[in-house]
PDB file of C-alpha atoms and ligand atoms in Angstrom:
ATOM      1  CA  MET A 195       0.000   0.000   0.000  1.00 90.00           C
ATOM      2  CA  GLU A 196       1.303   3.479  -0.817  1.00 95.00           C
ATOM      3  CA  LYS A 197       2.454   5.707   2.029  1.00 97.00           C
ATOM      4  CA  LYS A 198      -0.423   7.151   4.031  1.00 98.00           C
ATOM      5  CA  THR A 199      -0.824   9.929   6.580  1.00 98.00           C
ATOM      6  CA  VAL A 200      -2.585   8.403   9.566  1.00 98.00           C
ATOM      7  CA  LEU A 201      -4.155  10.369  12.433  1.00 98.00           C
ATOM      8  CA  ILE A 202      -4.760   8.350  15.588  1.00 98.00           C
ATOM      9  CA  THR A 203      -6.619   9.717  18.613  1.00 98.00           C
ATOM     10  CA  GLY A 204      -5.779   8.268  22.015  1.00 97.00           C
ATOM     11  CA  ALA A 205      -2.425   7.099  20.662  1.00 98.00           C
ATOM     12  CA  SER A 206      -0.382   7.231  23.867  1.00 95.00           C
ATOM     13  CA  SER A 207      -1.334   3.719  25.018  1.00 95.00           C
ATOM     14  CA  GLY A 208      -3.333   0.573  24.329  1.00 96.00           C
ATOM     15  CA  ILE A 209      -5.030   0.057  20.971  1.00 98.00           C
ATOM     16  CA  GLY A 210      -4.037   3.518  19.708  1.00 98.00           C
ATOM     17  CA  GLU A 211      -0.376   2.886  20.486  1.00 98.00           C
ATOM     18  CA  GLY A 212      -0.622  -0.550  18.848  1.00 98.00           C
ATOM     19  CA  CYS A 213      -2.022   1.039  15.694  1.00 98.00           C
ATOM     20  CA  ALA A 214       0.732   3.662  15.706  1.00 98.00           C
ATOM     21  CA  ARG A 215       3.384   0.921  15.886  1.00 98.00           C
ATOM     22  CA  LYS A 216       1.795  -1.187  13.132  1.00 98.00           C
ATOM     23  CA  PHE A 217       1.478   1.721  10.681  1.00 98.00           C
ATOM     24  CA  ALA A 218       4.960   3.025  11.553  1.00 98.00           C
ATOM     25  CA  MET A 219       6.636  -0.327  10.930  1.00 97.00           C
ATOM     26  CA  ASN A 220       4.990  -0.403   7.516  1.00 98.00           C
ATOM     27  CA  GLY A 221       6.393   2.967   6.483  1.00 97.00           C
ATOM     28  CA  HIS A 222       3.405   5.251   7.020  1.00 98.00           C
ATOM     29  CA  ARG A 223       3.585   8.645   8.644  1.00 98.00           C
ATOM     30  CA  LEU A 224       1.729   9.385  11.803  1.00 98.00           C
ATOM     31  CA  ILE A 225      -0.083  12.166  13.569  1.00 98.00           C
ATOM     32  CA  LEU A 226      -0.519  11.052  17.155  1.00 98.00           C
ATOM     33  CA  ASN A 227      -3.085  12.627  19.443  1.00 98.00           C
ATOM     34  CA  GLY A 228      -3.478  12.074  23.159  1.00 97.00           C
ATOM     35  CA  ARG A 229      -3.749  13.956  26.439  1.00 96.00           C
ATOM     36  CA  ASN A 230      -0.508  12.682  27.966  1.00 95.00           C
ATOM     37  CA  GLN A 231       2.378  14.541  26.301  1.00 96.00           C
ATOM     38  CA  GLU A 232       5.085  12.527  28.045  1.00 97.00           C
ATOM     39  CA  LYS A 233       3.650   9.205  26.935  1.00 97.00           C
ATOM     40  CA  LEU A 234       3.111  10.499  23.394  1.00 98.00           C
ATOM     41  CA  LYS A 235       6.722  11.647  23.256  1.00 98.00           C
ATOM     42  CA  ALA A 236       7.893   8.195  24.366  1.00 98.00           C
ATOM     43  CA  VAL A 237       5.819   6.542  21.612  1.00 98.00           C
ATOM     44  CA  LYS A 238       7.202   8.988  19.035  1.00 98.00           C
ATOM     45  CA  GLN A 239      10.766   8.296  20.134  1.00 98.00           C
ATOM     46  CA  GLU A 240      10.271   4.536  19.921  1.00 97.00           C
ATOM     47  CA  LEU A 241       8.725   4.722  16.449  1.00 98.00           C
ATOM     48  CA  GLU A 242      11.435   7.050  15.160  1.00 98.00           C
ATOM     49  CA  GLU A 243      14.240   4.929  16.547  1.00 98.00           C
ATOM     50  CA  LYS A 244      12.894   1.502  15.607  1.00 98.00           C
ATOM     51  CA  TYR A 245      11.205   2.250  12.291  1.00 98.00           C
ATOM     52  CA  ARG A 246      12.602   5.655  11.241  1.00 97.00           C
ATOM     53  CA  ALA A 247       8.970   6.735  11.164  1.00 97.00           C
ATOM     54  CA  GLU A 248       7.857  10.318  10.561  1.00 98.00           C
ATOM     55  CA  VAL A 249       5.764  11.226  13.593  1.00 98.00           C
ATOM     56  CA  LEU A 250       3.996  14.449  14.482  1.00 98.00           C
ATOM     57  CA  LEU A 251       2.411  14.926  17.898  1.00 98.00           C
ATOM     58  CA  LEU A 252      -0.919  16.670  18.423  1.00 97.00           C
ATOM     59  CA  PRO A 253      -1.462  16.634  22.167  1.00 97.00           C
ATOM     60  CA  PHE A 254      -4.957  17.771  23.087  1.00 96.00           C
ATOM     61  CA  ASP A 255      -8.092  16.491  24.758  1.00 96.00           C
ATOM     62  CA  VAL A 256     -10.401  15.383  21.947  1.00 97.00           C
ATOM     63  CA  ARG A 257     -13.335  16.746  23.937  1.00 97.00           C
ATOM     64  CA  ASP A 258     -12.100  20.273  23.245  1.00 97.00           C
ATOM     65  CA  ARG A 259     -13.510  21.003  19.793  1.00 96.00           C
ATOM     66  CA  GLU A 260     -11.917  24.419  19.404  1.00 97.00           C
ATOM     67  CA  VAL A 261      -8.449  23.164  20.287  1.00 97.00           C
ATOM     68  CA  ALA A 262      -8.933  20.204  17.941  1.00 97.00           C
ATOM     69  CA  GLU A 263      -9.902  22.477  15.063  1.00 97.00           C
ATOM     70  CA  ALA A 264      -6.995  24.865  15.673  1.00 98.00           C
ATOM     71  CA  ALA A 265      -4.526  21.962  15.913  1.00 97.00           C
ATOM     72  CA  LEU A 266      -5.731  20.433  12.639  1.00 97.00           C
ATOM     73  CA  ASN A 267      -5.670  23.813  10.871  1.00 96.00           C
ATOM     74  CA  ALA A 268      -2.090  24.332  12.054  1.00 96.00           C
ATOM     75  CA  LEU A 269      -0.823  21.063  10.555  1.00 97.00           C
ATOM     76  CA  PRO A 270       2.126  21.813   8.274  1.00 96.00           C
ATOM     77  CA  GLY A 271       1.783  21.506   4.469  1.00 93.00           C
ATOM     78  CA  ASP A 272       0.608  18.144   3.189  1.00 94.00           C
ATOM     79  CA  TRP A 273       0.272  16.735   6.719  1.00 97.00           C
ATOM     80  CA  LYS A 274      -3.212  18.230   6.435  1.00 97.00           C
ATOM     81  CA  GLU A 275      -3.995  15.567   3.844  1.00 98.00           C
ATOM     82  CA  ILE A 276      -5.030  12.880   6.279  1.00 98.00           C
ATOM     83  CA  ASP A 277      -5.674   9.537   4.567  1.00 98.00           C
ATOM     84  CA  VAL A 278      -6.693   7.501   7.591  1.00 98.00           C
ATOM     85  CA  LEU A 279      -8.496   8.783  10.681  1.00 98.00           C
ATOM     86  CA  ILE A 280      -8.470   6.302  13.542  1.00 98.00           C
ATOM     87  CA  ASN A 281     -11.080   7.502  16.040  1.00 98.00           C
ATOM     88  CA  ASN A 282      -9.705   5.483  18.913  1.00 98.00           C
ATOM     89  CA  ALA A 283      -9.808   7.738  21.985  1.00 97.00           C
ATOM     90  CA  GLY A 284     -12.354   6.392  24.423  1.00 97.00           C
ATOM     91  CA  LEU A 285     -12.961   5.367  27.993  1.00 96.00           C
ATOM     92  CA  VAL A 286     -15.444   4.368  30.628  1.00 96.00           C
ATOM     93  CA  ILE A 287     -15.462   5.337  34.292  1.00 96.00           C
ATOM     94  CA  GLY A 288     -17.159   3.045  36.777  1.00 96.00           C
ATOM     95  CA  VAL A 289     -19.347  -0.064  36.650  1.00 95.00           C
ATOM     96  CA  ASP A 290     -22.363   1.530  38.273  1.00 97.00           C
ATOM     97  CA  LYS A 291     -25.962   0.716  37.609  1.00 98.00           C
ATOM     98  CA  GLU A 292     -27.741   3.166  35.316  1.00 97.00           C
ATOM     99  CA  HIS A 293     -29.923   4.481  38.144  1.00 98.00           C
ATOM    100  CA  GLU A 294     -27.031   4.844  40.584  1.00 98.00           C
ATOM    101  CA  GLY A 295     -24.004   6.188  38.673  1.00 97.00           C
ATOM    102  CA  ASN A 296     -22.328   9.571  38.593  1.00 97.00           C
ATOM    103  CA  LEU A 297     -23.708  11.863  35.908  1.00 98.00           C
ATOM    104  CA  ASP A 298     -20.552  13.984  35.828  1.00 97.00           C
ATOM    105  CA  GLU A 299     -18.412  10.913  35.082  1.00 97.00           C
ATOM    106  CA  TRP A 300     -20.874   9.866  32.414  1.00 97.00           C
ATOM    107  CA  ASP A 301     -20.601  13.299  30.810  1.00 98.00           C
ATOM    108  CA  VAL A 302     -16.858  12.663  30.396  1.00 97.00           C
ATOM    109  CA  VAL A 303     -17.547   9.241  28.885  1.00 97.00           C
ATOM    110  CA  ILE A 304     -20.238  10.429  26.466  1.00 98.00           C
ATOM    111  CA  ASP A 305     -18.260  13.546  25.499  1.00 98.00           C
ATOM    112  CA  THR A 306     -15.168  11.467  24.706  1.00 98.00           C
ATOM    113  CA  ASP A 307     -16.640   8.296  23.215  1.00 98.00           C
ATOM    114  CA  VAL A 308     -19.397   9.888  21.157  1.00 98.00           C
ATOM    115  CA  LYS A 309     -19.190  13.665  20.796  1.00 98.00           C
ATOM    116  CA  ALA A 310     -15.420  13.878  20.295  1.00 98.00           C
ATOM    117  CA  LEU A 311     -15.480  11.038  17.760  1.00 98.00           C
ATOM    118  CA  LEU A 312     -18.180  12.921  15.890  1.00 98.00           C
ATOM    119  CA  ALA A 313     -16.236  16.197  16.076  1.00 98.00           C
ATOM    120  CA  MET A 314     -13.034  14.610  14.715  1.00 98.00           C
ATOM    121  CA  THR A 315     -15.049  13.053  11.897  1.00 98.00           C
ATOM    122  CA  ARG A 316     -16.640  16.408  11.135  1.00 98.00           C
ATOM    123  CA  LEU A 317     -13.215  18.094  11.059  1.00 98.00           C
ATOM    124  CA  VAL A 318     -11.317  15.535   8.971  1.00 98.00           C
ATOM    125  CA  VAL A 319     -13.763  13.859   6.577  1.00 98.00           C
ATOM    126  CA  PRO A 320     -14.623  16.893   4.378  1.00 98.00           C
ATOM    127  CA  GLY A 321     -10.962  17.006   3.274  1.00 98.00           C
ATOM    128  CA  MET A 322     -11.075  13.294   2.460  1.00 98.00           C
ATOM    129  CA  VAL A 323     -14.158  13.822   0.294  1.00 98.00           C
ATOM    130  CA  GLU A 324     -12.497  16.776  -1.448  1.00 98.00           C
ATOM    131  CA  ARG A 325      -9.322  14.786  -2.153  1.00 98.00           C
ATOM    132  CA  GLY A 326     -11.272  11.731  -3.235  1.00 98.00           C
ATOM    133  CA  ARG A 327      -9.533   9.367  -0.838  1.00 98.00           C
ATOM    134  CA  GLY A 328      -9.710   8.417   2.813  1.00 98.00           C
ATOM    135  CA  HIS A 329     -10.663   5.893   5.438  1.00 98.00           C
ATOM    136  CA  VAL A 330     -12.326   6.373   8.814  1.00 99.00           C
ATOM    137  CA  ILE A 331     -11.731   3.685  11.426  1.00 98.00           C
ATOM    138  CA  ASN A 332     -14.030   3.989  14.434  1.00 98.00           C
ATOM    139  CA  MET A 333     -13.142   2.052  17.563  1.00 98.00           C
ATOM    140  CA  GLY A 334     -16.447   0.535  18.609  1.00 98.00           C
ATOM    141  CA  SER A 335     -16.786  -2.393  20.961  1.00 98.00           C
ATOM    142  CA  ILE A 336     -18.526  -5.676  21.557  1.00 98.00           C
ATOM    143  CA  ALA A 337     -20.228  -3.531  24.217  1.00 97.00           C
ATOM    144  CA  GLY A 338     -22.154  -1.800  21.428  1.00 98.00           C
ATOM    145  CA  ASP A 339     -23.913  -5.018  20.383  1.00 97.00           C
ATOM    146  CA  TYR A 340     -25.631  -5.860  23.686  1.00 95.00           C
ATOM    147  CA  ALA A 341     -25.789  -4.093  27.029  1.00 96.00           C
ATOM    148  CA  TYR A 342     -24.240  -5.889  30.003  1.00 96.00           C
ATOM    149  CA  PRO A 343     -24.399  -5.400  33.789  1.00 96.00           C
ATOM    150  CA  GLY A 344     -22.661  -2.235  34.941  1.00 96.00           C
ATOM    151  CA  GLY A 345     -22.008  -1.176  31.354  1.00 97.00           C
ATOM    152  CA  SER A 346     -25.129   0.778  30.505  1.00 97.00           C
ATOM    153  CA  VAL A 347     -23.607   4.116  29.491  1.00 98.00           C
ATOM    154  CA  TYR A 348     -20.492   2.625  27.894  1.00 97.00           C
ATOM    155  CA  CYS A 349     -22.620   0.171  25.910  1.00 98.00           C
ATOM    156  CA  ALA A 350     -24.864   3.049  24.820  1.00 98.00           C
ATOM    157  CA  CYS A 351     -21.811   5.016  23.648  1.00 98.00           C
ATOM    158  CA  LYS A 352     -20.482   2.096  21.635  1.00 98.00           C
ATOM    159  CA  ALA A 353     -23.944   1.485  20.138  1.00 98.00           C
ATOM    160  CA  ALA A 354     -23.783   5.153  19.131  1.00 98.00           C
ATOM    161  CA  VAL A 355     -20.377   4.544  17.516  1.00 98.00           C
ATOM    162  CA  LYS A 356     -21.975   1.765  15.454  1.00 98.00           C
ATOM    163  CA  ALA A 357     -24.819   4.051  14.360  1.00 98.00           C
ATOM    164  CA  LEU A 358     -22.405   6.906  13.574  1.00 98.00           C
ATOM    165  CA  SER A 359     -20.252   4.497  11.531  1.00 98.00           C
ATOM    166  CA  ASP A 360     -23.249   3.121   9.628  1.00 98.00           C
ATOM    167  CA  GLY A 361     -24.626   6.620   9.061  1.00 98.00           C
ATOM    168  CA  LEU A 362     -21.290   7.948   7.811  1.00 98.00           C
ATOM    169  CA  ARG A 363     -20.953   4.963   5.456  1.00 98.00           C
ATOM    170  CA  ILE A 364     -24.383   5.828   4.058  1.00 98.00           C
ATOM    171  CA  ASP A 365     -23.513   9.507   3.722  1.00 98.00           C
ATOM    172  CA  LEU A 366     -20.248   8.654   1.919  1.00 98.00           C
ATOM    173  CA  VAL A 367     -21.658   5.924  -0.311  1.00 98.00           C
ATOM    174  CA  ASP A 368     -21.089   8.004  -3.468  1.00 98.00           C
ATOM    175  CA  THR A 369     -17.454   8.750  -2.552  1.00 98.00           C
ATOM    176  CA  PRO A 370     -14.255   6.642  -2.407  1.00 98.00           C
ATOM    177  CA  VAL A 371     -14.028   7.181   1.384  1.00 98.00           C
ATOM    178  CA  ARG A 372     -14.376   3.960   3.412  1.00 98.00           C
ATOM    179  CA  VAL A 373     -15.757   3.547   6.937  1.00 99.00           C
ATOM    180  CA  THR A 374     -14.903   0.692   9.291  1.00 98.00           C
ATOM    181  CA  ASN A 375     -16.254  -0.015  12.772  1.00 98.00           C
ATOM    182  CA  ILE A 376     -13.902  -2.258  14.774  1.00 98.00           C
ATOM    183  CA  LYS A 377     -15.617  -3.929  17.734  1.00 98.00           C
ATOM    184  CA  PRO A 378     -13.097  -5.494  20.140  1.00 98.00           C
ATOM    185  CA  GLY A 379     -13.938  -7.736  23.066  1.00 97.00           C
ATOM    186  CA  LEU A 380     -11.471  -8.224  25.926  1.00 96.00           C
ATOM    187  CA  VAL A 381      -8.278  -6.307  25.196  1.00 96.00           C
ATOM    188  CA  GLU A 382      -5.750  -5.879  27.993  1.00 94.00           C
ATOM    189  CA  THR A 383      -4.936  -2.176  28.171  1.00 91.00           C
ATOM    190  CA  ASN A 384      -5.238   0.621  30.685  1.00 90.00           C
ATOM    191  CA  PHE A 385      -8.977   0.598  29.853  1.00 91.00           C
ATOM    192  CA  SER A 386      -9.987  -1.501  32.860  1.00 92.00           C
ATOM    193  CA  VAL A 387      -7.807   0.477  35.269  1.00 92.00           C
ATOM    194  CA  VAL A 388      -9.683   3.618  34.233  1.00 93.00           C
ATOM    195  CA  ARG A 389     -12.997   1.759  34.385  1.00 95.00           C
ATOM    196  CA  PHE A 390     -12.257   0.791  38.009  1.00 94.00           C
ATOM    197  CA  ARG A 391     -11.119   4.331  38.840  1.00 94.00           C
ATOM    198  CA  GLY A 392      -7.468   3.349  39.248  1.00 93.00           C
ATOM    199  CA  ASN A 393      -8.112   0.255  41.372  1.00 94.00           C
ATOM    200  CA  LYS A 394      -5.622  -2.298  39.990  1.00 92.00           C
ATOM    201  CA  GLU A 395      -7.023  -5.496  41.517  1.00 94.00           C
ATOM    202  CA  PRO A 396     -10.509  -5.551  39.994  1.00 95.00           C
ATOM    203  CA  ALA A 397      -8.962  -4.262  36.771  1.00 93.00           C
ATOM    204  CA  ASP A 398      -6.522  -7.190  36.630  1.00 93.00           C
ATOM    205  CA  ASN A 399      -9.330  -9.652  37.434  1.00 93.00           C
ATOM    206  CA  VAL A 400     -11.045  -8.752  34.154  1.00 92.00           C
ATOM    207  CA  TYR A 401      -8.210 -10.487  32.288  1.00 92.00           C
ATOM    208  CA  LYS A 402      -7.623 -13.375  34.759  1.00 93.00           C
ATOM    209  CA  GLY A 403      -7.764 -16.957  33.483  1.00 95.00           C
ATOM    210  CA  ILE A 404      -8.093 -15.972  29.837  1.00 96.00           C
ATOM    211  CA  ARG A 405      -5.608 -14.827  27.252  1.00 96.00           C
ATOM    212  CA  PRO A 406      -6.947 -11.399  26.326  1.00 96.00           C
ATOM    213  CA  LEU A 407      -6.145  -9.581  23.121  1.00 97.00           C
ATOM    214  CA  SER A 408      -3.506  -6.855  23.065  1.00 97.00           C
ATOM    215  CA  GLY A 409      -3.523  -3.423  21.468  1.00 97.00           C
ATOM    216  CA  ASP A 410      -1.145  -4.871  18.853  1.00 97.00           C
ATOM    217  CA  ASP A 411      -3.690  -7.638  18.045  1.00 98.00           C
ATOM    218  CA  ILE A 412      -6.379  -5.057  17.307  1.00 98.00           C
ATOM    219  CA  ALA A 413      -3.862  -3.074  15.251  1.00 98.00           C
ATOM    220  CA  GLU A 414      -3.478  -6.137  12.964  1.00 98.00           C
ATOM    221  CA  VAL A 415      -7.209  -5.984  12.189  1.00 98.00           C
ATOM    222  CA  VAL A 416      -7.183  -2.216  11.693  1.00 98.00           C
ATOM    223  CA  TYR A 417      -4.215  -2.468   9.355  1.00 98.00           C
ATOM    224  CA  PHE A 418      -5.865  -5.250   7.360  1.00 98.00           C
ATOM    225  CA  ALA A 419      -9.001  -3.139   6.867  1.00 98.00           C
ATOM    226  CA  VAL A 420      -6.906  -0.252   5.537  1.00 98.00           C
ATOM    227  CA  ALA A 421      -4.558  -2.390   3.418  1.00 98.00           C
ATOM    228  CA  VAL A 422      -7.168  -4.309   1.401  1.00 98.00           C
ATOM    229  CA  PRO A 423      -7.713  -3.013  -2.140  1.00 97.00           C
ATOM    230  CA  GLN A 424      -9.727   0.194  -2.454  1.00 97.00           C
ATOM    231  CA  HIS A 425     -12.863  -1.525  -3.812  1.00 98.00           C
ATOM    232  CA  ILE A 426     -13.186  -3.553  -0.584  1.00 98.00           C
ATOM    233  CA  GLN A 427     -14.846  -1.865   2.393  1.00 98.00           C
ATOM    234  CA  ILE A 428     -14.553  -3.810   5.639  1.00 98.00           C
ATOM    235  CA  ALA A 429     -17.657  -2.321   7.222  1.00 98.00           C
ATOM    236  CA  GLU A 430     -17.470  -3.937  10.630  1.00 98.00           C
ATOM    237  CA  VAL A 431     -15.261  -6.396  12.523  1.00 98.00           C
ATOM    238  CA  LEU A 432     -16.179  -8.098  15.814  1.00 98.00           C
ATOM    239  CA  VAL A 433     -12.933  -9.450  17.296  1.00 98.00           C
ATOM    240  CA  MET A 434     -12.445 -11.162  20.643  1.00 98.00           C
ATOM    241  CA  PRO A 435     -10.257 -13.715  22.404  1.00 98.00           C
ATOM    242  CA  THR A 436     -10.842 -17.362  21.446  1.00 97.00           C
ATOM    243  CA  ASN A 437     -12.296 -18.067  24.896  1.00 97.00           C
ATOM    244  CA  GLN A 438     -14.760 -15.183  24.777  1.00 97.00           C
ATOM    245  CA  ALA A 439     -18.116 -15.633  23.051  1.00 97.00           C
ATOM    246  CA  THR A 440     -20.155 -12.537  23.972  1.00 96.00           C
ATOM    247  CA  GLY A 441     -19.693  -9.432  26.084  1.00 94.00           C
ATOM    248  CA  THR A 442     -20.425 -11.534  29.168  1.00 94.00           C
ATOM    249  CA  ILE A 443     -19.677 -15.168  28.250  1.00 96.00           C
ATOM    250  CA  VAL A 444     -16.013 -15.865  28.877  1.00 96.00           C
ATOM    251  CA  SER A 445     -14.318 -19.159  29.792  1.00 97.00           C
ATOM    252  CA  ARG A 446     -11.651 -18.709  32.453  1.00 96.00           C
ATOM    253  CA  LYS A 447      -9.173 -21.433  33.425  1.00 94.00           C
TER     254      LYS A 447
HETATM  255  C1  8X3 B 641     -14.259  -2.910  25.886  1.00 90.02           C
HETATM  256  C2  8X3 B 641     -14.608  -4.326  25.853  1.00 90.02           C
HETATM  257  O1  8X3 B 641     -15.582  -6.264  27.117  1.00 90.02           O
HETATM  258  O2  8X3 B 641     -15.255  -4.222  28.385  1.00 90.02           O
HETATM  259  O3  8X3 B 641     -14.744  -2.214  24.796  1.00 90.02           O
HETATM  260  O4  8X3 B 641     -17.021  -4.370  26.766  1.00 90.02           O
HETATM  261  S1  8X3 B 641     -15.659  -4.791  27.102  1.00 90.02           S
END
């Protein structure tokens, strides 16, 4: 595949970092977004040293629309010509019941997982349409297929990501721009630590007795979806560990 400019949100760890590594090792150039500058810098350094990758950092909170717009407008020269947008930034806080949780925490979750994804799409996709090329990868989740206990708001957000992906695919049907919704199951990242508000033990228990996927595993799927010939649109991929069957059915040894 020819060299692409790839923008990844939430690229400082987990699935976003895995995607950054996979695209870097295959010679693509990267625009990495995240909130944690130090971690982003470390990823950039690794990719430059190991793969001689061209990496540009765009540290901002995707929830801040104005900052996002200014940062994208300030991209130098042809870095503005983003070929692949990986809307990966996302999180959940807490495992509370819908009638008991914290509305302020849920604002953060909804603003990041849904509204920021939509804003990034709104900012980047018009250029793709104009240039007649592009690919949007939305990080959905198995959580978007069915709700599960303690997951109400997160599941709703990921169901929204599915609807936004399907809607965008419809809106772009007469263009060469492709839209893919990746729906991972159990992936061992910092995700669960954030979900359990920094409490390591319950976070670790999520991945106990099963071999979970890694951010690099998901990156393989993302890369495949981008690398297939232009006439093929991988619309959606549900990907989970071999010993997981649904959002709640997991075999642990
Ligand atoms: C995260 C996967 O299993 O926590 O999107 O819903 S799960």
